[in-house]
PDB file of C-alpha atoms in Angstrom:
ATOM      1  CA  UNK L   1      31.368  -2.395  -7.634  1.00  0.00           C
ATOM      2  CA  UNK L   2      29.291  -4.367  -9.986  1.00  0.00           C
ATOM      3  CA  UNK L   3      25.885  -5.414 -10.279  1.00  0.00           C
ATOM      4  CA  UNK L   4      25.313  -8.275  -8.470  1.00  0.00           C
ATOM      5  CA  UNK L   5      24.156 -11.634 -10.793  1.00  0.00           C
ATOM      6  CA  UNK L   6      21.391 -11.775  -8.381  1.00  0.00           C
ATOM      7  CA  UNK L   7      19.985  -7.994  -8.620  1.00  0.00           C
ATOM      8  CA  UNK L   8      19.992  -8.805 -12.372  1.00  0.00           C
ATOM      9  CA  UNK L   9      18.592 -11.712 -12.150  1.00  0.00           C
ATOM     10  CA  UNK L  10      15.642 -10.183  -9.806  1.00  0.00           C
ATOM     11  CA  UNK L  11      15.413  -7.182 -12.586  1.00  0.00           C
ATOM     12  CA  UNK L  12      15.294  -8.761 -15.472  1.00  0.00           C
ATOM     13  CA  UNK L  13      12.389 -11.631 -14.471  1.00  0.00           C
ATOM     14  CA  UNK L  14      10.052  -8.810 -13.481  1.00  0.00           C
ATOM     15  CA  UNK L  15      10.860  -5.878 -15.332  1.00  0.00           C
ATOM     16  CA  UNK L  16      10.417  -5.110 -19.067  1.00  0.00           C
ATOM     17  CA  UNK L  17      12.791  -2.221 -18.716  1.00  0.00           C
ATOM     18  CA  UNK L  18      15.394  -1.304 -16.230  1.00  0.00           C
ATOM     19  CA  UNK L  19      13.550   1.450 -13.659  1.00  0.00           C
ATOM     20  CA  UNK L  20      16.893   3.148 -12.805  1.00  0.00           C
ATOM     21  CA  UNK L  21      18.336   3.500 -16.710  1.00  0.00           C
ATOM     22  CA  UNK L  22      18.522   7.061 -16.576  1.00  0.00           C
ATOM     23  CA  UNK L  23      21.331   6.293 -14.087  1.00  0.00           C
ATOM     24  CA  UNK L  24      23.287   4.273 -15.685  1.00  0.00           C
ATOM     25  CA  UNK L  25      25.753   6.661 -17.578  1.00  0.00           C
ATOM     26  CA  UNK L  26      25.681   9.694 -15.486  1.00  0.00           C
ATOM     27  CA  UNK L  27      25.441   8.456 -12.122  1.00  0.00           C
ATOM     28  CA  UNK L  28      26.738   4.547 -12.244  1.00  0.00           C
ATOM     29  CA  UNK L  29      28.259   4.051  -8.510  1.00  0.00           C
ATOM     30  CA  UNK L  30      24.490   4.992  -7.190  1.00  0.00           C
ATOM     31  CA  UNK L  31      22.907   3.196 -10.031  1.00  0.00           C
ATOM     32  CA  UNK L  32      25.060   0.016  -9.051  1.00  0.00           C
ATOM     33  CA  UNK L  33      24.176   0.684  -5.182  1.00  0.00           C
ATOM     34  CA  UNK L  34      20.534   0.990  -5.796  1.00  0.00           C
ATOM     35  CA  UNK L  35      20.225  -1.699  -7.694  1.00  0.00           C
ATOM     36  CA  UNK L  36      22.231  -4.146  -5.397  1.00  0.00           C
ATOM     37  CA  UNK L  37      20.891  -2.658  -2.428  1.00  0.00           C
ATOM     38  CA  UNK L  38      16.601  -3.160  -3.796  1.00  0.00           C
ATOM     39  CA  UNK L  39      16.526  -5.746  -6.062  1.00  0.00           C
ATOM     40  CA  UNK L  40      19.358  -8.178  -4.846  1.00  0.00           C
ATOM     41  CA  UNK L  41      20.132  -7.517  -0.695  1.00  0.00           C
ATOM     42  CA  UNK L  42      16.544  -6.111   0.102  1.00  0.00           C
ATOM     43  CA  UNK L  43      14.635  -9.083  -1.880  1.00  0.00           C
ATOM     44  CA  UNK L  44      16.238 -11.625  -0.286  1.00  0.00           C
ATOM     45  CA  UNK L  45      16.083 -10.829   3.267  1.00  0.00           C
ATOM     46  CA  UNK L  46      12.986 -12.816   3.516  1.00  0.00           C
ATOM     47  CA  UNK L  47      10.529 -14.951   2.295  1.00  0.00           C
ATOM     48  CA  UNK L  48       7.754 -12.451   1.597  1.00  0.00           C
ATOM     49  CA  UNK L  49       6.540 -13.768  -2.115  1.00  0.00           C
ATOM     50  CA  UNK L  50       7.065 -11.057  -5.133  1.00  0.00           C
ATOM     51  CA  UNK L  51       2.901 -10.440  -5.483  1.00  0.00           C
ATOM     52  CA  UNK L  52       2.643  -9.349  -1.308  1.00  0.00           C
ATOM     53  CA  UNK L  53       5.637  -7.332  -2.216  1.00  0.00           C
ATOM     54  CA  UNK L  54       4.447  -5.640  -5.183  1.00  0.00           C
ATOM     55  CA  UNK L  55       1.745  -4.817  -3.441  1.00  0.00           C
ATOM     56  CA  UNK L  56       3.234  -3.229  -0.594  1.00  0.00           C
ATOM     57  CA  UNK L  57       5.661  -1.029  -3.489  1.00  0.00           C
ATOM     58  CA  UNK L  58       3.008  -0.015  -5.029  1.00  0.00           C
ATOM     59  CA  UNK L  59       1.020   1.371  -1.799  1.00  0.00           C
ATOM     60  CA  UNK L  60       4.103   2.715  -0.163  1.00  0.00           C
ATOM     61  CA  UNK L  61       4.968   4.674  -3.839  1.00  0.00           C
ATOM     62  CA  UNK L  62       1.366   5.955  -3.811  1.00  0.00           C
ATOM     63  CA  UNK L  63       1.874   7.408  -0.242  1.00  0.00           C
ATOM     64  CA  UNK L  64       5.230   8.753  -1.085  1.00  0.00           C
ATOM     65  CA  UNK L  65       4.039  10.253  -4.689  1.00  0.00           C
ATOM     66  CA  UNK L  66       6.460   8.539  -6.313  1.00  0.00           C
ATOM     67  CA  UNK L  67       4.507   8.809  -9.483  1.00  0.00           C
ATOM     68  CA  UNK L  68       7.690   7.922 -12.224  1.00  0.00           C
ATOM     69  CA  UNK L  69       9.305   5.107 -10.275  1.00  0.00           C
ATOM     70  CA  UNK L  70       5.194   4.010  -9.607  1.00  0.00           C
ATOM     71  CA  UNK L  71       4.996   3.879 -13.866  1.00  0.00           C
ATOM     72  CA  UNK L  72       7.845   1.099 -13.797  1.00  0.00           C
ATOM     73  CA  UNK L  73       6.340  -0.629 -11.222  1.00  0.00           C
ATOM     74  CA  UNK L  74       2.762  -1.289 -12.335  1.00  0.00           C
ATOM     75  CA  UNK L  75       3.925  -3.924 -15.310  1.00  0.00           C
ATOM     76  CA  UNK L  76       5.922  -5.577 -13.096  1.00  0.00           C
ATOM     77  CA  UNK L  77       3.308  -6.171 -10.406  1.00  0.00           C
ATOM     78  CA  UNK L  78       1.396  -7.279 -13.162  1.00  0.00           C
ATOM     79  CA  UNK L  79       3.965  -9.895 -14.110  1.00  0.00           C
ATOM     80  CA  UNK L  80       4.313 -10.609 -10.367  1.00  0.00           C
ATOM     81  CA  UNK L  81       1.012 -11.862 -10.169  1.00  0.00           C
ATOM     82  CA  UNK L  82      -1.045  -8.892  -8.895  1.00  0.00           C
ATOM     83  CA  UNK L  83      -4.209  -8.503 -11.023  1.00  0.00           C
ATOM     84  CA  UNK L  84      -5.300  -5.916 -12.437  1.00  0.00           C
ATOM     85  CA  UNK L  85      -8.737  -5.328 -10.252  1.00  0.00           C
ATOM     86  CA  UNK L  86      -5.838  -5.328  -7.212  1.00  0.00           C
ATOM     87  CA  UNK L  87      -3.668  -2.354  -9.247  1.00  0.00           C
ATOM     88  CA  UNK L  88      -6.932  -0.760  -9.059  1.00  0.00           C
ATOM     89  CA  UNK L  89      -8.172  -1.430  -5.548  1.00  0.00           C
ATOM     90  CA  UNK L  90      -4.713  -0.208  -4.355  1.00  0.00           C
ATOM     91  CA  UNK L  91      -5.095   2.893  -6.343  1.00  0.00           C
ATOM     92  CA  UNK L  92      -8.627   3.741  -5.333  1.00  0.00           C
ATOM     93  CA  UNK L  93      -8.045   2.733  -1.455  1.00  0.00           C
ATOM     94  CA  UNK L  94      -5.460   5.391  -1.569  1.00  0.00           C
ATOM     95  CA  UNK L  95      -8.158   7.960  -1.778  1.00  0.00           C
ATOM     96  CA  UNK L  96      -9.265   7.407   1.492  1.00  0.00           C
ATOM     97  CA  UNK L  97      -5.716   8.447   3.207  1.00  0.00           C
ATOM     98  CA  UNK L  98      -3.966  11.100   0.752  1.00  0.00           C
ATOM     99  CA  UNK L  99      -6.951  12.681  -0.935  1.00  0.00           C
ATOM    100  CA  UNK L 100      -7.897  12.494  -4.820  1.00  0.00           C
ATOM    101  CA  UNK L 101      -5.624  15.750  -5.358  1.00  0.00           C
ATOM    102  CA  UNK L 102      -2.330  13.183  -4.529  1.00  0.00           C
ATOM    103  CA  UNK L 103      -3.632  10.269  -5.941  1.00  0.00           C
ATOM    104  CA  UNK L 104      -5.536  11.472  -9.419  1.00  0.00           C
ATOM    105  CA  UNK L 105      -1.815  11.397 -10.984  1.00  0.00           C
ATOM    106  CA  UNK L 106      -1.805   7.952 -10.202  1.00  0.00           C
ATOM    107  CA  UNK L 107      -5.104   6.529 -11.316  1.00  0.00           C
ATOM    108  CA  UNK L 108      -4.093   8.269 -15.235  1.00  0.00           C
ATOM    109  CA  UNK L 109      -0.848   6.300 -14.607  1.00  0.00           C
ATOM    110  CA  UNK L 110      -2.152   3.304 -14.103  1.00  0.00           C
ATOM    111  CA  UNK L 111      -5.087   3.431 -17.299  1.00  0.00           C
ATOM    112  CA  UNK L 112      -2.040   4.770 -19.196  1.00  0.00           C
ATOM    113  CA  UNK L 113       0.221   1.402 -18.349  1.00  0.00           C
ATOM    114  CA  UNK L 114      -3.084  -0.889 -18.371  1.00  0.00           C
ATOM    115  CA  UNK L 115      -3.598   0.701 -21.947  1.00  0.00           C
ATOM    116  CA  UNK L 116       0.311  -0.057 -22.988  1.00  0.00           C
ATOM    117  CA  UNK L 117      -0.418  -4.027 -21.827  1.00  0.00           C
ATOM    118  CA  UNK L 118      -3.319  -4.080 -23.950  1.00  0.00           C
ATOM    119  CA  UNK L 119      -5.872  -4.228 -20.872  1.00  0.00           C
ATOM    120  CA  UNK L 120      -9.725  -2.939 -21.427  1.00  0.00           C
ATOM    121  CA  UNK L 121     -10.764  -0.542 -19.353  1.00  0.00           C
ATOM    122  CA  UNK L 122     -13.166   0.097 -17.282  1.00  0.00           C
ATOM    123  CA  UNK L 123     -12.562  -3.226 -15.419  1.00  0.00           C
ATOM    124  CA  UNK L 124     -15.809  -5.135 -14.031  1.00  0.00           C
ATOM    125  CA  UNK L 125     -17.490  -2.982 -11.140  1.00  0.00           C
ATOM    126  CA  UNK L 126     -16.313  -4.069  -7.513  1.00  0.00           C
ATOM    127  CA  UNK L 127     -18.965  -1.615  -5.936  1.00  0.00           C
ATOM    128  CA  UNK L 128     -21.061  -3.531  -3.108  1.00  0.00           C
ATOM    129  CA  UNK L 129     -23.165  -1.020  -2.012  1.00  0.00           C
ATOM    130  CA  UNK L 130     -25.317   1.776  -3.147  1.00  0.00           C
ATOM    131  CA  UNK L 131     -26.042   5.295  -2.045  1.00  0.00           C
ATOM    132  CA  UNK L 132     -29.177   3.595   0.515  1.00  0.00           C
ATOM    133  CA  UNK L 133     -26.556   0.810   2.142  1.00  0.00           C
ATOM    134  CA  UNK L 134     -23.486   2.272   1.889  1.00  0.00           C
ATOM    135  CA  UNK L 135     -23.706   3.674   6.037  1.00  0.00           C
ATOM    136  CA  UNK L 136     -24.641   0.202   7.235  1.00  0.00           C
ATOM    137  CA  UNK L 137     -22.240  -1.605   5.545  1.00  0.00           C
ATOM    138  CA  UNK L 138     -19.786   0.940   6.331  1.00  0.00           C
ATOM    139  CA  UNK L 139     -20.329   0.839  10.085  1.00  0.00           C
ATOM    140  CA  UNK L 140     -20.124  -3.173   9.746  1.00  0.00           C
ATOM    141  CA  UNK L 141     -16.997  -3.250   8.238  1.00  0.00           C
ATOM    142  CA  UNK L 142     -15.676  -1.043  10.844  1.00  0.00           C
ATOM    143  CA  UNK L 143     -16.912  -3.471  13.503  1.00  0.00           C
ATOM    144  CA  UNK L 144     -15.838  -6.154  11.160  1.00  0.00           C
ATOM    145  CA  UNK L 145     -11.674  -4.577  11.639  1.00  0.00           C
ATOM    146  CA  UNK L 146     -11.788  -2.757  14.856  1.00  0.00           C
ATOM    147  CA  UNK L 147     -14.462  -4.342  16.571  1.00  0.00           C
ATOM    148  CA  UNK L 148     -17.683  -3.092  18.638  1.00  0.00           C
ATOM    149  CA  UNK L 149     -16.190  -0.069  20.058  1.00  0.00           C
ATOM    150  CA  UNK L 150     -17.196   1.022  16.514  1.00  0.00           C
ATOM    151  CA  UNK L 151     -20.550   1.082  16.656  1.00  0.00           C
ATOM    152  CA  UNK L 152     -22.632   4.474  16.164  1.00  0.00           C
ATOM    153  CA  UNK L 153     -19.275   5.908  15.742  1.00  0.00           C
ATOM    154  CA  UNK L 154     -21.086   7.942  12.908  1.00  0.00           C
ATOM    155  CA  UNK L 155     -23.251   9.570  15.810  1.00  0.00           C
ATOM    156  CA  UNK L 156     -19.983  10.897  17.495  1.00  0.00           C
ATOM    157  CA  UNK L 157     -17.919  13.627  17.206  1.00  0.00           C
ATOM    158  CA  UNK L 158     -20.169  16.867  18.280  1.00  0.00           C
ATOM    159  CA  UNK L 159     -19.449  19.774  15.585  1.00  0.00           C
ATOM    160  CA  UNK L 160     -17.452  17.224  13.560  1.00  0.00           C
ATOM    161  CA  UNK L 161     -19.941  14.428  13.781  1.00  0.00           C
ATOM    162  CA  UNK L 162     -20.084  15.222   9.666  1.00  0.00           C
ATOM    163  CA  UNK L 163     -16.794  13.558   9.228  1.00  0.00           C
ATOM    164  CA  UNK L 164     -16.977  10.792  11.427  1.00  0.00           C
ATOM    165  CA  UNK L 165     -20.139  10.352   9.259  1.00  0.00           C
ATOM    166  CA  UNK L 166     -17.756  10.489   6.214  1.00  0.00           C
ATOM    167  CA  UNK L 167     -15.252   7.640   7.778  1.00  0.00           C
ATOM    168  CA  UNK L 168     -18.415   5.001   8.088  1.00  0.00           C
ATOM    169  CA  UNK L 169     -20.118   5.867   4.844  1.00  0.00           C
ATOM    170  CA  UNK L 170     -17.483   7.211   2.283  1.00  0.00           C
ATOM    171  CA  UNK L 171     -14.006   5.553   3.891  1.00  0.00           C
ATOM    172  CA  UNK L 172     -15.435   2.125   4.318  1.00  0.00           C
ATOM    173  CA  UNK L 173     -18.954   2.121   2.796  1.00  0.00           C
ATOM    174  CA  UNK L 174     -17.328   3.236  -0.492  1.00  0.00           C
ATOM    175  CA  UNK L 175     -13.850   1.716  -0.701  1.00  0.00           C
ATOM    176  CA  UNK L 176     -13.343  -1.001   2.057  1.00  0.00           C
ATOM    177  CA  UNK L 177     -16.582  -2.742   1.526  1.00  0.00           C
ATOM    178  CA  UNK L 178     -15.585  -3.204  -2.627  1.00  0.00           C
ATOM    179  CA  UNK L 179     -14.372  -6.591  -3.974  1.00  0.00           C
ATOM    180  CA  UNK L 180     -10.983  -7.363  -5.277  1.00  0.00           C
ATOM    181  CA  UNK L 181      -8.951  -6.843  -2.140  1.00  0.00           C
ATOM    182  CA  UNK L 182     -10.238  -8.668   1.495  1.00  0.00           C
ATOM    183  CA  UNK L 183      -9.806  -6.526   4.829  1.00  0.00           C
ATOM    184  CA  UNK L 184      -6.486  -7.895   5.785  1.00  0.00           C
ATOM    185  CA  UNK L 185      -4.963  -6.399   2.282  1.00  0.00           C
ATOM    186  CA  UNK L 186      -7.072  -3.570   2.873  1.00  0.00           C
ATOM    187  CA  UNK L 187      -5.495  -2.478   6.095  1.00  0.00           C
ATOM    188  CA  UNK L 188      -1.992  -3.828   4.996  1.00  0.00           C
ATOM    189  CA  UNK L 189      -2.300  -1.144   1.937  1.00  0.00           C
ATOM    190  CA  UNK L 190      -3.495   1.222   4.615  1.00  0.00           C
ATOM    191  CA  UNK L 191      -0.335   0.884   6.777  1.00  0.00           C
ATOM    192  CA  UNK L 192       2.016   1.313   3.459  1.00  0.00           C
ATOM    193  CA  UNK L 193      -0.359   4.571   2.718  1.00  0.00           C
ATOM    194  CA  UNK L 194       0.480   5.789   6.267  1.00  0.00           C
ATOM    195  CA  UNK L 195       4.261   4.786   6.534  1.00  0.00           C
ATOM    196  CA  UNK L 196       4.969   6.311   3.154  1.00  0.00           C
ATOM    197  CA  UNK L 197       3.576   9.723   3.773  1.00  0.00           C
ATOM    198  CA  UNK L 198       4.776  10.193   7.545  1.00  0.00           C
ATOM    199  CA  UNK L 199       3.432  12.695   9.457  1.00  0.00           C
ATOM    200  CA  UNK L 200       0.361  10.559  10.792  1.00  0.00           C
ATOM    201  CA  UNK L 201       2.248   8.057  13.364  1.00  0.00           C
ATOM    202  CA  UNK L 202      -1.216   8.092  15.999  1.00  0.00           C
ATOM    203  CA  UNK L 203      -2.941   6.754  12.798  1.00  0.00           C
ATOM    204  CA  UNK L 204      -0.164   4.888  11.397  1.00  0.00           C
ATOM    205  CA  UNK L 205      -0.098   2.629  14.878  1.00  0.00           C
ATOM    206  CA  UNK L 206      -3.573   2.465  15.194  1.00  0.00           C
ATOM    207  CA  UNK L 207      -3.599   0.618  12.013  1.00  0.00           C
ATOM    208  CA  UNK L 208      -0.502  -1.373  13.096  1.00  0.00           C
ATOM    209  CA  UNK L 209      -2.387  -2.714  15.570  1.00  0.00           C
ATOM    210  CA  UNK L 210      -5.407  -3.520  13.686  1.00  0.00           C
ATOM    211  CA  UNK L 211      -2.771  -5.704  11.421  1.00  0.00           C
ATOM    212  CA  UNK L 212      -1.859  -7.387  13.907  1.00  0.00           C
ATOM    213  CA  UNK L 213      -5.193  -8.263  15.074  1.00  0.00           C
ATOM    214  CA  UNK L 214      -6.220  -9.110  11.997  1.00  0.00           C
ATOM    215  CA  UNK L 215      -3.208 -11.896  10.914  1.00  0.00           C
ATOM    216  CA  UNK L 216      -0.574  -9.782   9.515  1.00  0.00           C
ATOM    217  CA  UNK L 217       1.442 -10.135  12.737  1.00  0.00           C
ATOM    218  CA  UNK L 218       4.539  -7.940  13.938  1.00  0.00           C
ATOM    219  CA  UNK L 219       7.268 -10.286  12.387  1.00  0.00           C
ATOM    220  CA  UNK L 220       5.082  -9.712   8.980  1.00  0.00           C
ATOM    221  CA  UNK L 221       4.935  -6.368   9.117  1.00  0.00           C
ATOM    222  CA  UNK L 222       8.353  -5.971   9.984  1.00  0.00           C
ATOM    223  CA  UNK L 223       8.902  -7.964   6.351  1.00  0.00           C
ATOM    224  CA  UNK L 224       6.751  -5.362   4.827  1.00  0.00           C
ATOM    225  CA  UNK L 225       8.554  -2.477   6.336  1.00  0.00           C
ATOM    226  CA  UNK L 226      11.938  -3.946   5.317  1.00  0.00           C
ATOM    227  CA  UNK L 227      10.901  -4.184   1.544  1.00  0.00           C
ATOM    228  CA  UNK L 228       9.651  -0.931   1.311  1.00  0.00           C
ATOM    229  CA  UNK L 229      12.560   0.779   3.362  1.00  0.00           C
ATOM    230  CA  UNK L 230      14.364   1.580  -0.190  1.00  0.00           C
ATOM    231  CA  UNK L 231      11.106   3.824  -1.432  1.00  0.00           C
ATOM    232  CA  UNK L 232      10.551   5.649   1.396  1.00  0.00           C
ATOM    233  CA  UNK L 233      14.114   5.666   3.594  1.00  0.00           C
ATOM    234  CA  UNK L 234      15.085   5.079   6.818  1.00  0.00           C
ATOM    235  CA  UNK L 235      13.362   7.904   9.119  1.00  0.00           C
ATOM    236  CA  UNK L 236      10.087   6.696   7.754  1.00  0.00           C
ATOM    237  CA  UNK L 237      10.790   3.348   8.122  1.00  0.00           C
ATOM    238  CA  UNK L 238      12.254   3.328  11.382  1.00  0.00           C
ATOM    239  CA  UNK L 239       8.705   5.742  12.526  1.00  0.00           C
ATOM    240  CA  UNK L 240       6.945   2.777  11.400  1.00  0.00           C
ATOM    241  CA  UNK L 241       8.868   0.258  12.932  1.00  0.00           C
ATOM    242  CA  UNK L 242       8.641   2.516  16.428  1.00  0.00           C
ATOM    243  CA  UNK L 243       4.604   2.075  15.610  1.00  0.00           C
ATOM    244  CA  UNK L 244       4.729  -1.595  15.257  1.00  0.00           C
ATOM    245  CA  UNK L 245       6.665  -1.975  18.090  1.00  0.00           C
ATOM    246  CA  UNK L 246       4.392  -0.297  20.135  1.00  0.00           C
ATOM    247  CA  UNK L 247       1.045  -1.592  18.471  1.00  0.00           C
ATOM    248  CA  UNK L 248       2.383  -5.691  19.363  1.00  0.00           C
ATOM    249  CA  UNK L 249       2.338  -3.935  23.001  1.00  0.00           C
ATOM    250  CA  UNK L 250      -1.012  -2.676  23.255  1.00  0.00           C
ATOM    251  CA  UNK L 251      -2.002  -6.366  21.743  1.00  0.00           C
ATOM    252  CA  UNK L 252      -0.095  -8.350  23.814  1.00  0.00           C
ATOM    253  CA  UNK L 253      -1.396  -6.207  26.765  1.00  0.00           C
ATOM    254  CA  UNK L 254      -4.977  -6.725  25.824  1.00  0.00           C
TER     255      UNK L 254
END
């Protein structure tokens, strides 16, 4: 087996060094599969444009802490066409769904490849709220995705009400109601998040659903789930394919 002209091709144009080098000499049948397999059969399945795609990789590597294949990713969003206020919205968003202890590795990874392209850091603030608005826009944005069952949600929850408090004010007062990515990226990031990490398949259809209400529809997200499929493998993938499934259901139903 050889590398295929087109998985070099696909390489090469986004890629300032080959991700899978280390391969090459000690393990060259898997490095030729992997190769063929991501960047040749996987990228040409669809239409889904390199900068959605890049995207998607980079959300889906977040929620599967892959942290060293994430380093030789980052450029090549870059060169893809994802800016860098969107490497940094992904990143941050992330938060919200694995916890600063999983994605802290990630934020120094992406300042350390910002600093190798010669990009100044801090970027311009995305922040739209302050300490004072950050609950009412919060609880707006929730109605915004998921509609007006949402409302006074931050009331609910009895002994927990604290962290249904947290959801409106920190989860989308802080993150979802910044600049630099609209809600429909937002929650597509938030199904790679869930996909990747497994484990959370009530919250990972719940969100499914919300995509789909929110125009990335079942065929897209099947696309998405296809490209990331070589990150995260096929138990994962096929979990979140069982979620889509059943999320185009419940809308179709409604």
């Amino acid at each position: 087996m050889a590398i295929s002209s087109a998985a070099s091709e696909y390489r090469q144009r986004l890629f300032a060094d080959d991700p899978f080098q280390e391969l090459a000499q000690k393990d060259p049948e898997v490095y030729e599969i992997v190769n063929n397999f991501m960047f040749d059969e996987v990228v040409n399945n669809d239409d889904l444009d390199d900068r959605t795609r890049f995207m998607c990789n980079l959300a889906t590597l977040i929620g599967c802490q892959g942290i060293d294949l994430f380093a030789e990713y980052v450029p090549a969003a870059l060169k893809a066409g994802v800016s860098p206020v969107e490497v940094k919205e992904i990143t941050y968003q992330a938060i919200d769904y694995l916890g600063i202890g999983r994605v802290y590795p990630f934020l120094k990874v992406v300042n350390q490849q910002f600093a190798a392209q010669g990009i100044d850091l801090p970027l311009p603030g995305q922040s739209t709220t302050s300490p004072e608005t950050r609950l009412a826009a919060g609880e707006q944005c929730q109605i915004d995705i998921f509609g007006e069952g949402m409302r006074d949600f931050k009331s609910q929850g009895g002994a927990a009400q604290n962290i249904n408090k947290w959801l409106v004010d920190n989860c989308f007062g802080d993150y979802y109601t910044r600049q630099g990515l609209n809600y429909q990226e937002r929650e597509l990031m938030t199904f790679c998040y869930l996909a990747a990490q497994g484990g959370v398949e009530p919250q990972l259809e719940g969100h499914a659903e919300t995509n789909i209400q929110n125009g990335n529809d079942y065929l897209f997200l099947i696309k998405v789930i296809s490209q990331n499929l070589p990150l995260i493998g096929y138990p994962r993938s096929l979990n979140a394919l069982r979620c889509a499934t059943e999320a185009k259901a419940k809308v179709e139903e409604q």
